[in-house]
XYZ file of C-alpha atoms in Angstrom:
700
model
C 80.083 -52.653 -24.591
C 78.306 -54.801 -27.044
C 75.665 -53.365 -29.310
C 72.993 -55.530 -27.658
C 73.828 -54.047 -24.245
C 73.671 -50.498 -25.598
C 70.258 -51.192 -27.104
C 69.002 -52.541 -23.785
C 70.117 -49.484 -21.805
C 68.811 -47.113 -24.452
C 65.353 -48.695 -24.290
C 65.384 -48.632 -20.526
C 66.313 -44.932 -20.445
C 63.670 -44.032 -23.008
C 60.980 -45.759 -20.960
C 62.209 -43.947 -17.879
C 62.004 -40.576 -19.588
C 58.618 -41.430 -21.034
C 57.271 -42.298 -17.613
C 58.724 -39.135 -16.123
C 57.065 -37.047 -18.863
C 53.763 -38.802 -18.336
C 53.951 -38.126 -14.635
C 54.797 -34.476 -15.213
C 51.976 -34.204 -17.736
C 49.475 -35.642 -15.271
C 50.758 -33.346 -12.532
C 50.537 -30.245 -14.712
C 47.106 -31.276 -16.039
C 45.840 -31.802 -12.526
C 47.040 -28.370 -11.400
C 45.584 -26.652 -14.482
C 42.208 -28.366 -14.274
C 42.055 -27.679 -10.544
C 42.678 -23.985 -11.083
C 40.323 -23.579 -14.005
C 37.573 -25.861 -12.695
C 37.136 -23.531 -9.704
C 36.049 -20.838 -12.162
C 33.668 -22.974 -14.229
C 30.697 -23.321 -11.826
C 27.661 -21.220 -12.716
C 24.234 -20.900 -11.137
C 21.097 -19.837 -12.994
C 19.262 -18.962 -9.775
C 16.336 -20.560 -8.020
C 13.204 -21.650 -9.810
C 10.359 -19.186 -9.406
C 6.862 -18.294 -10.483
C 5.767 -14.918 -11.738
C 2.350 -13.294 -11.953
C 2.591 -11.890 -15.419
C 4.781 -12.220 -18.460
C 8.130 -10.835 -17.276
C 10.858 -11.789 -14.818
C 14.420 -10.825 -13.892
C 16.799 -13.787 -14.007
C 19.156 -14.227 -11.053
C 22.360 -15.779 -12.335
C 25.663 -16.003 -10.471
C 29.176 -17.324 -11.084
C 32.243 -18.158 -9.082
C 33.743 -14.823 -8.059
C 31.206 -12.883 -10.130
C 33.145 -13.530 -13.341
C 30.963 -12.609 -16.328
C 33.311 -13.481 -19.204
C 31.921 -15.962 -21.665
C 28.333 -15.773 -20.352
C 25.305 -16.602 -22.468
C 21.651 -16.963 -21.482
C 19.426 -18.998 -23.790
C 15.878 -20.376 -23.851
C 15.920 -24.188 -23.823
C 12.306 -24.922 -22.925
C 8.874 -23.307 -23.200
C 5.189 -24.238 -23.152
C 3.807 -25.837 -26.279
C 2.903 -23.197 -28.835
C 4.700 -20.359 -27.054
C 7.002 -17.983 -28.869
C 10.504 -17.374 -27.541
C 10.566 -14.836 -24.707
C 12.961 -11.912 -25.103
C 16.099 -11.776 -22.947
C 17.154 -8.137 -22.571
C 20.910 -8.865 -22.487
C 22.003 -12.526 -22.663
C 25.572 -11.641 -21.601
C 24.860 -10.364 -18.082
C 24.023 -12.278 -14.947
C 20.637 -10.697 -14.259
C 18.849 -9.786 -17.479
C 15.130 -9.136 -17.668
C 12.878 -11.495 -19.573
C 9.664 -10.397 -21.272
C 7.128 -12.011 -23.529
C 6.276 -15.126 -21.506
C 2.730 -14.681 -22.756
C 1.654 -18.312 -22.667
C 1.154 -19.873 -19.225
C 3.531 -22.608 -18.171
C 7.172 -23.416 -17.513
C 9.999 -21.650 -19.341
C 13.523 -23.060 -18.957
C 16.535 -20.769 -19.252
C 20.154 -21.942 -19.452
C 23.135 -19.934 -18.262
C 26.323 -21.082 -20.000
C 29.858 -19.960 -19.200
C 32.742 -20.771 -21.535
C 36.161 -21.047 -19.829
C 39.629 -21.785 -21.175
C 39.351 -25.352 -19.965
C 35.791 -25.989 -21.100
C 32.273 -24.816 -20.289
C 29.659 -25.140 -17.581
C 25.954 -24.501 -17.596
C 23.040 -24.273 -15.188
C 19.317 -24.159 -15.854
C 16.401 -22.527 -14.101
C 12.669 -22.934 -14.562
C 10.461 -19.842 -14.442
C 6.739 -20.477 -14.365
C 4.667 -17.709 -15.925
C 0.972 -17.250 -15.233
C 0.638 -15.912 -18.768
C -1.096 -12.963 -20.367
C -4.463 -11.966 -18.868
C -5.298 -9.044 -21.171
C -8.316 -11.007 -22.423
C -9.770 -11.323 -18.899
C -13.285 -9.902 -18.654
C -16.421 -10.213 -16.532
C -18.584 -8.927 -19.381
C -20.892 -5.907 -19.345
C -23.457 -4.584 -16.857
C -26.978 -5.997 -17.191
C -29.647 -3.489 -16.111
C -32.858 -4.044 -18.095
C -34.193 -7.476 -17.104
C -37.346 -7.582 -14.893
C -36.992 -9.402 -11.595
C -40.087 -11.422 -12.564
C -37.953 -12.878 -15.387
C -34.932 -12.998 -13.088
C -32.487 -14.876 -15.318
C -29.478 -13.612 -17.306
C -26.488 -15.151 -19.077
C -23.101 -13.937 -17.872
C -20.381 -13.379 -20.470
C -16.980 -13.532 -18.846
C -13.649 -14.505 -20.362
C -11.252 -16.723 -18.400
C -7.688 -16.581 -19.810
C -5.726 -19.724 -20.635
C -3.951 -21.166 -17.613
C -6.510 -19.859 -15.113
C -9.508 -21.190 -13.276
C -12.507 -18.949 -12.706
C -15.039 -18.534 -9.949
C -18.125 -16.317 -9.948
C -19.747 -14.942 -6.825
C -22.675 -12.620 -6.233
C -22.878 -9.844 -3.645
C -26.134 -8.083 -2.846
C -25.427 -4.370 -3.282
C -27.910 -3.066 -0.709
C -26.769 -5.408 2.052
C -23.140 -4.500 1.447
C -23.606 -0.728 1.192
C -26.075 -0.428 4.053
C -24.950 -3.090 6.518
C -21.411 -4.028 5.389
C -22.500 -7.628 4.947
C -21.475 -9.836 2.052
C -24.361 -12.067 1.007
C -25.660 -13.639 -2.187
C -29.217 -13.843 -0.852
C -31.866 -15.106 -3.302
C -29.428 -15.980 -6.103
C -28.216 -19.005 -8.007
C -25.284 -19.385 -10.406
C -25.639 -22.442 -12.641
C -21.903 -23.169 -12.687
C -19.608 -20.858 -10.767
C -16.460 -22.117 -12.500
C -17.211 -21.411 -16.150
C -16.992 -18.112 -18.012
C -20.626 -17.865 -19.099
C -22.988 -19.387 -16.508
C -26.629 -18.498 -15.965
C -27.314 -16.133 -13.064
C -30.852 -16.111 -11.697
C -33.045 -15.105 -8.790
C -34.450 -17.967 -6.736
C -37.582 -15.998 -5.915
C -38.585 -13.797 -8.815
C -41.948 -12.033 -8.527
C -41.770 -12.324 -4.726
C -38.041 -11.574 -4.466
C -37.085 -11.297 -0.775
C -34.071 -9.032 -1.338
C -33.420 -5.895 -3.328
C -32.534 -7.432 -6.715
C -29.310 -5.540 -7.448
C -26.026 -7.462 -7.324
C -22.357 -7.246 -8.062
C -21.225 -10.276 -10.038
C -17.533 -10.802 -9.438
C -15.358 -13.102 -11.534
C -12.157 -14.160 -9.793
C -9.436 -15.915 -11.778
C -6.591 -17.916 -10.235
C -3.511 -19.224 -12.036
C -3.280 -23.009 -12.163
C 0.485 -22.587 -11.766
C 0.500 -20.144 -8.857
C -2.420 -19.794 -6.432
C -1.191 -16.308 -5.520
C -1.712 -15.000 -9.051
C -5.266 -13.755 -8.654
C -7.296 -11.081 -10.392
C -10.917 -9.952 -10.124
C -13.360 -8.016 -12.269
C -16.991 -7.239 -11.611
C -20.185 -6.178 -13.299
C -23.569 -5.035 -11.985
C -26.688 -7.090 -12.582
C -29.633 -4.949 -11.496
C -33.046 -6.475 -12.068
C -36.065 -4.163 -12.265
C -38.075 -4.847 -9.087
C -41.648 -6.076 -9.254
C -43.848 -3.012 -8.524
C -46.814 -5.133 -7.394
C -46.196 -4.855 -3.665
C -48.669 -6.426 -1.237
C -49.821 -4.168 1.595
C -51.836 -4.693 4.775
C -55.165 -2.913 4.479
C -55.729 -2.325 8.225
C -52.951 -1.204 10.605
C -53.243 -0.072 14.225
C -50.166 0.726 16.281
C -48.391 3.149 18.575
C -46.134 5.774 17.162
C -42.404 5.839 17.833
C -41.221 8.644 20.100
C -38.430 9.770 17.791
C -37.604 12.835 15.731
C -40.191 13.935 13.134
C -42.788 11.349 14.271
C -41.664 8.607 11.914
C -44.025 5.632 11.664
C -43.662 2.387 9.753
C -45.466 -0.788 8.856
C -44.215 -4.051 7.364
C -45.265 -5.684 4.119
C -46.123 -9.405 4.252
C -43.433 -11.968 3.390
C -44.944 -12.737 -0.030
C -44.514 -9.125 -1.168
C -41.502 -8.298 -3.388
C -38.747 -6.614 -1.384
C -36.664 -3.681 -2.587
C -35.141 -0.479 -1.232
C -35.475 3.146 -2.290
C -32.944 4.931 -0.044
C -29.648 3.824 -1.619
C -28.763 5.075 -5.123
C -27.334 1.726 -6.277
C -30.332 -0.275 -5.034
C -32.715 -1.687 -7.628
C -35.666 0.189 -6.128
C -34.079 3.638 -5.925
C -35.340 6.578 -8.020
C -31.924 6.769 -9.730
C -32.457 3.178 -10.874
C -35.900 4.025 -12.227
C -38.415 3.132 -9.510
C -40.625 5.753 -7.828
C -43.224 5.496 -5.054
C -45.946 8.140 -4.720
C -48.270 8.667 -1.702
C -51.926 9.342 -2.556
C -53.622 10.789 0.572
C -57.352 10.092 0.994
C -57.846 11.048 4.635
C -55.748 12.226 7.579
C -56.390 13.601 11.102
C -55.991 17.368 11.466
C -53.614 19.525 9.504
C -50.371 17.862 10.503
C -47.730 16.560 8.144
C -48.319 13.221 6.435
C -45.695 12.065 3.926
C -44.085 8.946 2.511
C -40.370 8.635 3.370
C -38.874 5.380 2.082
C -39.190 1.659 1.557
C -36.472 -0.470 3.152
C -37.055 -3.938 1.703
C -40.423 -4.804 3.302
C -40.645 -1.942 5.797
C -42.483 1.213 4.684
C -41.706 4.467 6.518
C -43.926 7.578 6.781
C -44.108 10.804 8.731
C -47.393 11.083 10.646
C -47.624 14.071 12.976
C -51.022 13.480 14.581
C -52.680 10.627 16.412
C -55.682 9.331 14.489
C -56.762 7.523 11.314
C -54.970 7.882 7.957
C -56.276 6.513 4.651
C -54.123 6.392 1.515
C -52.845 4.418 -1.466
C -49.334 4.040 -2.936
C -48.373 4.108 -6.616
C -45.204 2.283 -7.662
C -43.839 2.954 -11.133
C -40.813 1.702 -13.107
C -39.917 0.231 -16.498
C -42.123 -2.807 -15.880
C -45.215 -0.701 -15.399
C -47.316 1.178 -12.857
C -49.220 -0.278 -9.914
C -51.483 1.375 -7.302
C -52.256 -0.447 -4.065
C -55.662 -0.918 -2.486
C -56.665 1.640 0.182
C -54.600 1.349 3.367
C -56.145 2.407 6.727
C -53.544 3.271 9.376
C -54.706 4.042 12.950
C -52.022 5.792 14.997
C -53.329 5.000 18.484
C -50.777 6.937 20.498
C -47.081 7.524 21.031
C -44.643 5.222 22.805
C -42.669 6.638 25.747
C -39.217 7.920 24.912
C -35.962 6.283 25.953
C -34.868 6.820 29.532
C -31.456 8.237 30.447
C -28.958 6.502 32.755
C -26.216 9.127 32.452
C -26.687 11.416 35.431
C -24.144 13.910 36.757
C -24.154 12.516 40.318
C -23.864 8.876 39.160
C -20.761 8.691 36.950
C -20.562 4.893 37.361
C -23.570 4.534 35.038
C -23.322 4.506 31.234
C -25.593 4.417 28.220
C -25.398 1.967 25.335
C -24.185 -1.310 26.714
C -25.880 -3.158 23.862
C -27.271 -0.260 21.827
C -30.928 0.704 21.521
C -31.038 2.893 24.631
C -29.630 0.211 26.952
C -27.443 1.139 29.896
C -25.032 -0.511 32.276
C -22.211 -0.409 34.768
C -19.264 -2.553 35.856
C -18.628 -3.769 39.408
C -14.941 -4.319 40.146
C -13.817 -6.491 43.065
C -17.401 -7.365 43.999
C -17.455 -11.137 43.473
C -18.978 -12.612 46.655
C -19.964 -9.163 47.969
C -23.499 -8.854 49.352
C -23.867 -5.077 48.989
C -26.916 -3.943 46.964
C -26.615 -1.218 44.350
C -28.984 1.514 43.217
C -29.521 2.302 39.546
C -30.830 5.794 38.722
C -32.495 7.036 35.545
C -34.530 9.966 34.273
C -37.635 9.785 32.101
C -37.658 11.196 28.599
C -38.378 14.912 28.595
C -41.475 14.336 26.424
C -43.110 11.988 28.949
C -45.351 13.056 31.834
C -44.019 11.651 35.134
C -47.545 11.408 36.537
C -48.824 9.114 33.790
C -45.654 7.204 32.958
C -45.294 3.887 34.798
C -41.956 2.042 35.201
C -41.518 -1.564 36.381
C -38.605 -4.027 36.435
C -38.131 -7.768 35.891
C -35.291 -10.307 35.758
C -35.208 -13.667 33.975
C -33.367 -16.513 35.726
C -32.180 -17.998 32.423
C -29.943 -14.966 31.856
C -28.338 -14.511 35.298
C -25.002 -15.958 36.526
C -25.682 -19.361 38.046
C -29.378 -18.944 37.213
C -29.950 -17.142 40.542
C -32.145 -14.043 40.363
C -31.310 -10.919 42.402
C -34.041 -8.958 44.129
C -35.092 -5.752 42.337
C -37.332 -2.971 43.712
C -38.461 0.204 41.900
C -38.739 3.532 43.784
C -39.765 7.177 43.252
C -42.906 6.557 41.177
C -44.400 9.746 39.792
C -41.066 11.568 39.659
C -38.863 12.499 36.725
C -35.769 10.807 38.255
C -36.305 7.314 39.601
C -34.174 4.432 40.802
C -34.333 0.736 41.496
C -32.346 -1.282 44.020
C -30.702 -4.553 43.036
C -29.833 -6.869 45.946
C -27.525 -9.764 45.058
C -28.725 -13.321 45.727
C -27.499 -15.440 48.627
C -23.736 -15.825 48.363
C -23.267 -12.353 46.914
C -22.536 -11.185 43.398
C -21.195 -13.764 40.972
C -18.856 -13.072 38.063
C -20.987 -12.425 35.022
C -23.591 -10.021 33.683
C -27.036 -9.406 35.178
C -29.648 -7.967 32.733
C -32.429 -5.960 34.399
C -35.451 -5.300 32.181
C -37.259 -1.960 32.657
C -40.738 -1.520 31.219
C -41.916 2.084 30.569
C -45.607 2.521 29.695
C -47.926 5.412 28.956
C -51.498 4.353 28.323
C -51.541 1.499 25.821
C -48.052 2.255 24.430
C -44.835 1.009 26.009
C -41.154 0.235 25.468
C -38.683 -2.048 27.253
C -35.102 -1.096 28.092
C -32.384 -3.316 29.578
C -29.767 -2.266 32.125
C -26.734 -4.578 32.407
C -24.815 -4.970 35.670
C -21.484 -6.581 34.856
C -19.481 -8.137 37.695
C -15.858 -8.542 36.605
C -13.846 -11.586 37.652
C -10.684 -9.425 37.624
C -8.724 -12.036 35.664
C -7.829 -10.252 32.438
C -4.156 -10.325 31.483
C -2.213 -7.999 29.200
C -3.417 -8.374 25.636
C -0.907 -10.399 23.645
C -0.806 -11.589 20.050
C 2.042 -13.743 18.784
C 4.006 -12.655 15.721
C 3.131 -14.437 12.503
C 5.547 -15.595 9.790
C 4.103 -16.305 6.353
C 5.764 -17.465 3.162
C 5.613 -15.152 0.133
C 6.113 -16.778 -3.274
C 7.458 -13.551 -4.771
C 4.353 -12.554 -6.740
C 0.705 -11.816 -6.054
C -0.813 -11.248 -2.613
C -1.045 -13.510 0.406
C -2.997 -13.663 3.655
C -1.851 -14.012 7.243
C -3.980 -15.885 9.764
C -3.582 -14.139 13.116
C -4.447 -16.039 16.292
C -6.420 -13.780 18.634
C -6.319 -13.927 22.454
C -8.320 -16.652 24.153
C -11.943 -15.434 24.288
C -13.521 -14.590 27.616
C -16.886 -13.223 26.472
C -19.598 -15.823 27.178
C -16.782 -18.322 27.858
C -16.081 -17.748 31.550
C -19.805 -18.407 31.803
C -22.644 -17.909 29.340
C -23.659 -14.569 30.889
C -20.208 -12.951 30.898
C -20.447 -9.865 28.644
C -23.748 -11.242 27.288
C -25.397 -9.103 24.635
C -22.303 -6.914 24.261
C -20.827 -5.963 20.883
C -17.068 -5.838 21.339
C -14.288 -6.361 18.849
C -10.578 -6.067 18.188
C -9.526 -2.866 16.468
C -6.563 -3.262 14.113
C -4.329 -0.424 13.013
C -1.314 -0.355 10.714
C 1.848 0.856 12.468
C 4.348 0.270 9.659
C 4.625 -1.662 6.405
C 7.475 -2.382 3.962
C 8.271 0.457 1.589
C 6.220 0.216 -1.570
C 3.789 -2.403 -0.286
C 0.031 -2.244 -0.674
C -2.186 -1.279 2.249
C -3.098 -4.386 4.264
C -6.783 -5.251 4.451
C -8.633 -6.456 7.550
C -11.703 -8.588 7.997
C -14.811 -6.735 9.106
C -14.817 -6.042 12.849
C -18.491 -6.942 13.130
C -20.726 -9.843 12.132
C -18.590 -12.285 14.134
C -15.452 -11.882 12.047
C -13.254 -10.068 14.567
C -15.298 -9.871 17.764
C -14.137 -10.550 21.311
C -15.481 -14.081 20.786
C -13.357 -14.722 17.675
C -10.310 -16.977 17.878
C -8.556 -15.718 14.749
C -8.678 -13.104 12.032
C -7.192 -12.725 8.562
C -5.025 -9.868 7.318
C -4.946 -9.861 3.529
C -3.436 -7.980 0.577
C 0.155 -8.564 1.716
C 2.147 -8.170 -1.483
C 5.730 -7.501 -0.473
C 8.316 -9.303 1.622
C 9.258 -7.575 4.841
C 7.970 -6.712 8.287
C 4.430 -5.476 8.850
C 3.659 -4.071 12.308
C 0.100 -3.768 13.614
C -1.544 -2.448 16.759
C -4.459 -4.385 18.198
C -6.868 -3.093 20.814
C -9.912 -4.625 22.514
C -12.780 -2.129 22.271
C -16.550 -1.852 22.277
C -18.257 -1.568 18.921
C -18.323 2.192 18.577
C -16.700 4.638 20.957
C -19.942 5.150 22.895
C -19.800 1.608 24.344
C -16.041 1.393 24.832
C -16.377 2.022 28.562
C -17.108 -1.629 29.375
C -13.960 -3.101 27.780
C -11.821 -0.290 29.180
C -13.068 -0.886 32.735
C -12.853 -4.685 32.381
C -9.095 -4.468 31.719
C -8.564 -1.671 34.252
C -10.200 -3.854 36.919
C -7.425 -6.435 36.330
C -4.637 -3.844 35.984
C -4.070 -5.150 32.467
C -3.387 -3.492 29.142
C -5.974 -3.978 26.415
C -3.698 -3.117 23.517
C -0.400 -4.303 22.078
C 1.518 -4.596 18.831
C 2.489 -7.628 16.818
C 4.323 -8.379 13.593
C 3.480 -10.209 10.432
C 6.790 -11.174 8.870
C 6.411 -11.897 5.177
C 9.365 -14.033 4.119
C 10.066 -14.194 0.412
C 10.445 -17.709 -0.884
C 13.753 -18.172 -2.722
C 14.052 -21.289 -4.821
C 17.327 -23.076 -4.133
C 19.704 -23.860 -7.011
C 22.838 -25.857 -6.215
C 24.560 -24.861 -9.463
C 25.924 -26.774 -12.412
C 26.851 -30.460 -12.161
C 30.558 -31.301 -12.371
C 31.167 -34.510 -14.264
C 34.903 -34.386 -14.915
C 36.579 -33.801 -11.566
C 39.871 -35.531 -12.399
C 42.785 -36.241 -10.090
C 41.688 -34.013 -7.215
C 39.768 -34.483 -3.979
C 38.145 -31.059 -3.801
C 36.068 -28.662 -5.872
C 34.065 -25.449 -5.576
C 30.260 -25.489 -5.231
C 28.307 -22.393 -6.254
C 24.743 -22.150 -4.919
C 22.433 -19.200 -5.450
C 22.275 -16.288 -3.015
C 19.722 -16.835 -0.191
C 19.250 -13.085 0.165
C 19.483 -10.880 3.233
C 16.598 -12.571 5.050
C 17.422 -16.137 4.038
C 19.775 -18.773 5.374
C 21.550 -21.310 3.186
C 23.176 -24.595 4.141
C 25.154 -27.257 2.294
C 24.756 -30.898 3.283
C 26.054 -34.188 1.876
C 23.209 -36.034 0.201
C 25.277 -39.094 -0.779
C 28.919 -40.164 -1.242
C 30.912 -43.331 -2.034
C 31.302 -45.726 0.865
C 33.714 -44.493 3.512
C 33.864 -40.916 2.210
C 32.909 -38.025 4.498
C 33.238 -34.792 2.480
C 33.577 -31.525 4.376
C 32.776 -27.903 3.482
C 34.926 -24.837 3.947
C 31.735 -22.988 5.013
C 28.481 -24.923 4.793
C 26.412 -21.707 5.046
C 28.094 -19.858 2.176
C 26.749 -20.129 -1.399
C 30.371 -20.522 -2.517
C 31.874 -23.422 -0.638
C 34.940 -25.585 -1.232
C 34.079 -29.214 -0.634
C 36.972 -31.542 0.216
C 37.362 -35.182 1.125
C 36.395 -36.687 -2.222
C 39.301 -39.138 -2.202
C 37.469 -42.018 -3.815
C 36.230 -42.295 -7.374
C 32.466 -42.077 -7.682
C 29.352 -39.914 -7.542
C 28.931 -37.296 -4.833
C 25.666 -35.414 -4.321
C 25.425 -32.205 -2.320
C 22.208 -30.455 -1.266
C 21.838 -26.649 -1.071
C 18.894 -25.673 1.145
C 17.536 -22.143 1.565
C 15.243 -21.243 4.468
C 13.486 -17.908 4.710
C 11.138 -17.806 7.667
C 8.832 -20.770 7.203
C 9.776 -21.103 3.524
C 12.197 -23.849 2.526
C 13.597 -24.970 -0.807
C 16.439 -27.303 -1.746
C 18.422 -28.380 -4.815
C 21.020 -31.077 -5.440
C 24.224 -30.848 -7.452
C 26.185 -33.922 -8.587
C 29.974 -34.155 -8.666
C 31.566 -37.139 -10.446
C 35.215 -37.800 -9.676
C 37.853 -40.067 -11.218
C 40.748 -40.770 -8.905
C 41.695 -44.260 -10.110
C 43.069 -43.327 -13.537
C 45.302 -40.459 -12.555
C 47.708 -42.049 -10.053
C 51.388 -41.333 -10.786
C 53.131 -44.257 -12.542
C 55.730 -46.273 -10.691
C 59.203 -44.814 -11.292
C 62.057 -47.385 -11.470
C 65.057 -45.834 -9.784
C 67.346 -48.942 -9.935
C 66.565 -50.903 -13.089
C 67.719 -54.462 -12.983
C 70.709 -55.206 -15.307
C 70.394 -58.474 -17.188
C 73.159 -61.120 -16.521
C 75.722 -61.434 -19.242
C 76.627 -64.854 -20.680
C 80.226 -65.717 -20.123
C 82.303 -66.710 -23.052
C 83.898 -70.004 -23.086
């Protein structure tokens, strides 16, 4: 063989070996990178907000491998110092010191033999609120001046809102009102708070001033502080000089008269009221004249109503001295003529008439319920006894009915019997067509000389159409910090809805009771069950102070306001064979921010990889979906509901995007991870198995 032929075959063989080695190298590299890439994915957890300055990071890795882990701070609000990571080498370290409000970015990096991977998470801190203050109590300003400057402090990253609550109205009547007040700007730390009416203030001038702050980053990060602003009431009350009226037939012969509307109003019977003795205001009775030797004494002032004890009928003359830090004032002489005593309340509860009840609408009213009587023409008798203090021979009772308050506007016939006796009755005959569904109010007038009272007896005719009380479960989304509210839809109202008279004048409500709450949670708070916030006419109510994810169970019951009037609601449901109570759930689902894990930008020579999303938790559900892929590619998942999923079908070079979505109740969050593949530059080279031999030139 010639030397030229040997050189040719040597070159050919060397190229063949070189190509074989390259192919083997690519094959080995592909296997190695495939194996090691499955262990590179890391996940820093879902983005979250925290009420406060600390948080526990929620990192995860493929298979839980923690070798080569490092947490670091890669972003923080302007001017903030670095927060402290308790242990940067574990998956779930605690972070403290996020004192400045805003977004902090943490990176979880994992170093592997074949390279490194990282994932980032954003934690939004509400910041430090140790500077938060509503200022100090203000107790020495006269109501006639009626203006003070508030001195609150609103921390950085928060908005503020002031509100005023009249102390007397809240403590005495459970009502929240800011009557007679003005705040110059409710959203700044130091507004001016003032009375609208000063010398003639029409409310007791003692208030709670409450400053509520809310994080601009998380509406559930809320805090409140309060101070007391108690103005000194104007002692110059205006009194009527001549009064003539009947006495009330109640214990200890209490009488009262009202001050005119231009007189300053304050109260003396509540210790936190501006006009109470403990707050520095005293009222002294100066007796000039009284009938007989009976008791005559001042009792209290309730805003503009002055109460006394007057034992005897006759003329009383007196003055009042009011004294406080503003000064001392004595009224002109007041002449009070007690002309007589009103009759006492009558009694509808009699042993031989158990169908009759007291207190349908309070104030001595009575009533009964007729079941299955719609269309019935049968009359009914209503019995009552006079007050034991009243003389049957001189006490006169009459009845009346107004057409504007009867079902269909049709008035029944009413006749009174047994005049002159202690126990009397009246007969109510239904109008033509019989009883109609609704409530018939019968007015009873009781008189004794020139003094009288009026009492109403309510005849309620049930339509028999109540169904079992039912309230649907409620699912609300919890952001993980702070407290949230749940809006509960109440049953469809029937009071004054079936017709305007149905349950008219009645005070009924829905009673709520906690059955169970998540371990460690705060006690839920309910709206007031009066003042139209949770009555039988309400369509919804709010349960607040829910501060932990989990299942809250409540019992709800339709009742009368106070156990003494509960008979009407009980019989209304019994008439329909329905239950008036049930339970329902408020499911507080914790929001978990989705994190699809670290991007993979060097998927080389393989059509599959491992995705690592964050854990959706026990109550959550996760799902992988394909957000985008090169044309013609339809990637598939080994388990699209598992945080760790192998995605296959990436046979073409290009960018693939996969979405990881977490749903927890009505909460939903999603995140996208990008996988970039290169399949074009890793195909095995063509191997020549039969190389062509060049033709030799024949010798001549």
